[in-house]
Amino acid sequence: MSIAPTVIQALRFKGVAFDVVTHPHRATAAGSAHAAHVHENQMAKAVLLKDPGGFVLAVLPACESVDIGHVSRVLHRPLALASESDLAEAFYDCEPGAVPAVGEDYLIPTIVDEGLRHLEEVFFEAGDHERLVHISSEGFSRLMQDAEYLPISVPHR
């Protein structure tokens, strides 16, 4: 596969300069970061959450875990991890599990961990398990312009 068409459209529409980093196939964002020689704190992983009202995409550093309980309380929603079939439905032009951090462009409300706000550069899944999108902090801010920044992550346990 290649970069998901929705990801390309988001980058172009918002005028974000980017490059693509290829790496050996990996199943997780952290694995992709390691394979691409990128620090996990610069890798924005996307976690799809769901409740009866729909989806929410949480974007956080790959070295962290989403604090679902905290997110549920802050958003006043009983959120849980979405299923694999939910991922396939929501990210229809991506490989299963390769969730890009551009939820708003998939019409999914997005929240971003405050830890990603001040990075000089950010990497995220391109929609497959062999490519990362690499952008500047300014580009990331443009992509996340409609997202809410919250403290949503905790260190891996």
CSV table of C-alpha atoms in Angstrom, one decimal:
chain,number,residue,atom,x,y,z
A,1,MET,CA,0.0,0.0,0.0
A,2,SER,CA,1.1,3.6,0.2
A,3,ILE,CA,0.0,6.8,1.9
A,4,ALA,CA,-3.7,6.8,2.4
A,5,PRO,CA,-5.5,9.2,0.0
A,6,THR,CA,-7.3,10.9,2.9
A,7,VAL,CA,-3.9,11.7,4.5
A,8,ILE,CA,-2.5,13.1,1.3
A,9,GLN,CA,-5.6,15.2,0.9
A,10,ALA,CA,-5.3,16.5,4.5
A,11,LEU,CA,-1.7,17.5,4.0
A,12,ARG,CA,-2.3,19.2,0.7
A,13,PHE,CA,-5.5,21.0,1.7
A,14,LYS,CA,-3.9,22.4,4.8
A,15,GLY,CA,-0.6,23.3,3.0
A,16,VAL,CA,1.6,21.1,5.1
A,17,ALA,CA,5.0,20.3,3.8
A,18,PHE,CA,6.0,16.7,4.5
A,19,ASP,CA,8.3,13.9,3.6
A,20,VAL,CA,7.8,10.2,3.9
A,21,VAL,CA,10.0,7.9,5.9
A,22,THR,CA,9.9,4.2,4.8
A,23,HIS,CA,10.7,1.4,7.2
A,24,PRO,CA,10.4,-2.4,7.5
A,25,HIS,CA,6.8,-3.6,8.2
A,26,ARG,CA,5.8,-3.1,11.8
A,27,ALA,CA,2.4,-3.7,13.5
A,28,THR,CA,2.6,-0.9,16.1
A,29,ALA,CA,3.4,2.8,16.2
A,30,ALA,CA,6.2,2.2,18.6
A,31,GLY,CA,7.5,-0.6,16.4
A,32,SER,CA,7.4,1.8,13.4
A,33,ALA,CA,9.2,4.5,15.3
A,34,HIS,CA,12.0,2.0,16.2
A,35,ALA,CA,12.2,0.6,12.6
A,36,ALA,CA,12.4,4.2,11.2
A,37,HIS,CA,15.0,5.3,13.9
A,38,VAL,CA,12.6,7.9,15.3
A,39,HIS,CA,12.3,8.6,19.0
A,40,GLU,CA,8.9,7.3,20.4
A,41,ASN,CA,8.2,10.7,21.9
A,42,GLN,CA,8.2,12.2,18.4
A,43,MET,CA,5.9,9.6,17.0
A,44,ALA,CA,2.2,10.6,17.2
A,45,LYS,CA,0.2,7.4,17.5
A,46,ALA,CA,-3.5,7.5,17.1
A,47,VAL,CA,-5.9,5.5,19.3
A,48,LEU,CA,-9.5,5.2,18.3
A,49,LEU,CA,-12.0,5.4,21.1
A,50,LYS,CA,-15.8,4.7,20.9
A,51,ASP,CA,-19.0,5.1,22.8
A,52,PRO,CA,-22.6,5.0,21.8
A,53,GLY,CA,-22.3,8.5,20.5
A,54,GLY,CA,-19.5,7.7,18.0
A,55,PHE,CA,-15.8,7.8,17.7
A,56,VAL,CA,-13.0,10.0,19.2
A,57,LEU,CA,-9.4,9.9,18.1
A,58,ALA,CA,-6.8,10.3,20.7
A,59,VAL,CA,-3.3,11.3,19.4
A,60,LEU,CA,-0.4,10.9,21.8
A,61,PRO,CA,3.3,10.1,21.9
A,62,ALA,CA,4.0,6.4,21.0
A,63,CYS,CA,5.9,6.1,24.3
A,64,GLU,CA,2.7,6.7,26.3
A,65,SER,CA,-0.7,5.0,26.8
A,66,VAL,CA,-4.0,6.8,26.5
A,67,ASP,CA,-5.7,7.3,29.9
A,68,ILE,CA,-9.2,6.3,28.8
A,69,GLY,CA,-10.7,6.9,32.2
A,70,HIS,CA,-9.4,10.5,32.3
A,71,VAL,CA,-10.5,11.1,28.7
A,72,SER,CA,-14.0,9.8,29.5
A,73,ARG,CA,-14.3,12.0,32.5
A,74,VAL,CA,-13.0,15.2,30.7
A,75,LEU,CA,-15.3,14.6,27.7
A,76,HIS,CA,-18.2,13.3,29.8
A,77,ARG,CA,-18.4,10.2,27.6
A,78,PRO,CA,-18.2,6.5,28.5
A,79,LEU,CA,-15.3,5.8,26.1
A,80,ALA,CA,-13.6,2.5,25.4
A,81,LEU,CA,-11.1,1.2,22.9
A,82,ALA,CA,-12.7,0.7,19.4
A,83,SER,CA,-12.7,-2.7,17.9
A,84,GLU,CA,-10.7,-3.9,14.8
A,85,SER,CA,-13.9,-3.7,12.7
A,86,ASP,CA,-14.4,-0.1,14.0
A,87,LEU,CA,-10.9,0.8,12.8
A,88,ALA,CA,-11.6,-0.7,9.4
A,89,GLU,CA,-14.8,1.3,9.1
A,90,ALA,CA,-13.4,4.6,10.3
A,91,PHE,CA,-10.1,4.4,8.4
A,92,TYR,CA,-11.5,2.8,5.3
A,93,ASP,CA,-8.5,3.7,3.1
A,94,CYS,CA,-5.8,2.5,5.5
A,95,GLU,CA,-4.3,-0.9,6.2
A,96,PRO,CA,-5.9,-2.5,9.3
A,97,GLY,CA,-4.3,-1.0,12.4
A,98,ALA,CA,-2.3,1.7,10.6
A,99,VAL,CA,-4.3,4.6,12.0
A,100,PRO,CA,-3.1,8.1,10.9
A,101,ALA,CA,-3.3,11.0,13.3
A,102,VAL,CA,-5.6,13.1,11.1
A,103,GLY,CA,-9.0,12.1,12.6
A,104,GLU,CA,-10.7,15.4,11.7
A,105,ASP,CA,-10.1,14.5,8.0
A,106,TYR,CA,-12.0,11.3,8.6
A,107,LEU,CA,-14.8,13.3,10.3
A,108,ILE,CA,-13.7,12.0,13.7
A,109,PRO,CA,-13.4,14.5,16.6
A,110,THR,CA,-9.7,14.5,17.7
A,111,ILE,CA,-8.0,15.2,21.0
A,112,VAL,CA,-4.2,15.6,21.2
A,113,ASP,CA,-1.9,15.1,24.1
A,114,GLU,CA,-0.3,18.3,25.3
A,115,GLY,CA,3.1,16.5,25.1
A,116,LEU,CA,3.0,16.8,21.3
A,117,ARG,CA,2.4,20.5,21.2
A,118,HIS,CA,6.0,21.7,21.5
A,119,LEU,CA,7.9,19.2,19.4
A,120,GLU,CA,10.2,20.4,16.6
A,121,GLU,CA,9.1,17.6,14.3
A,122,VAL,CA,6.4,15.0,14.4
A,123,PHE,CA,6.0,11.6,12.7
A,124,PHE,CA,2.8,9.6,12.3
A,125,GLU,CA,1.5,6.5,10.4
A,126,ALA,CA,0.8,7.2,6.8
A,127,GLY,CA,-2.0,4.7,6.6
A,128,ASP,CA,0.1,1.6,6.1
A,129,HIS,CA,2.7,-0.3,8.2
A,130,GLU,CA,5.7,0.7,6.2
A,131,ARG,CA,5.6,4.5,5.9
A,132,LEU,CA,5.6,7.5,8.3
A,133,VAL,CA,4.7,11.0,7.5
A,134,HIS,CA,7.3,13.5,8.8
A,135,ILE,CA,6.2,17.1,9.4
A,136,SER,CA,7.3,20.2,11.3
A,137,SER,CA,5.7,21.4,14.5
A,138,GLU,CA,4.0,24.2,12.4
A,139,GLY,CA,2.6,21.6,10.0
A,140,PHE,CA,1.4,19.5,12.9
A,141,SER,CA,-0.4,22.5,14.4
A,142,ARG,CA,-2.1,23.1,11.1
A,143,LEU,CA,-3.2,19.5,10.8
A,144,MET,CA,-4.5,19.6,14.4
A,145,GLN,CA,-6.1,23.1,14.2
A,146,ASP,CA,-9.6,21.8,15.0
A,147,ALA,CA,-8.4,19.3,17.7
A,148,GLU,CA,-8.4,19.9,21.4
A,149,TYR,CA,-5.2,19.6,23.4
A,150,LEU,CA,-5.5,17.8,26.7
A,151,PRO,CA,-3.3,15.9,29.1
A,152,ILE,CA,-4.5,12.4,27.9
A,153,SER,CA,-1.6,10.1,28.3
A,154,VAL,CA,0.3,8.2,31.0
A,155,PRO,CA,3.6,6.3,30.7
A,156,HIS,CA,3.5,2.7,29.5
A,157,ARG,CA,3.1,0.3,32.4
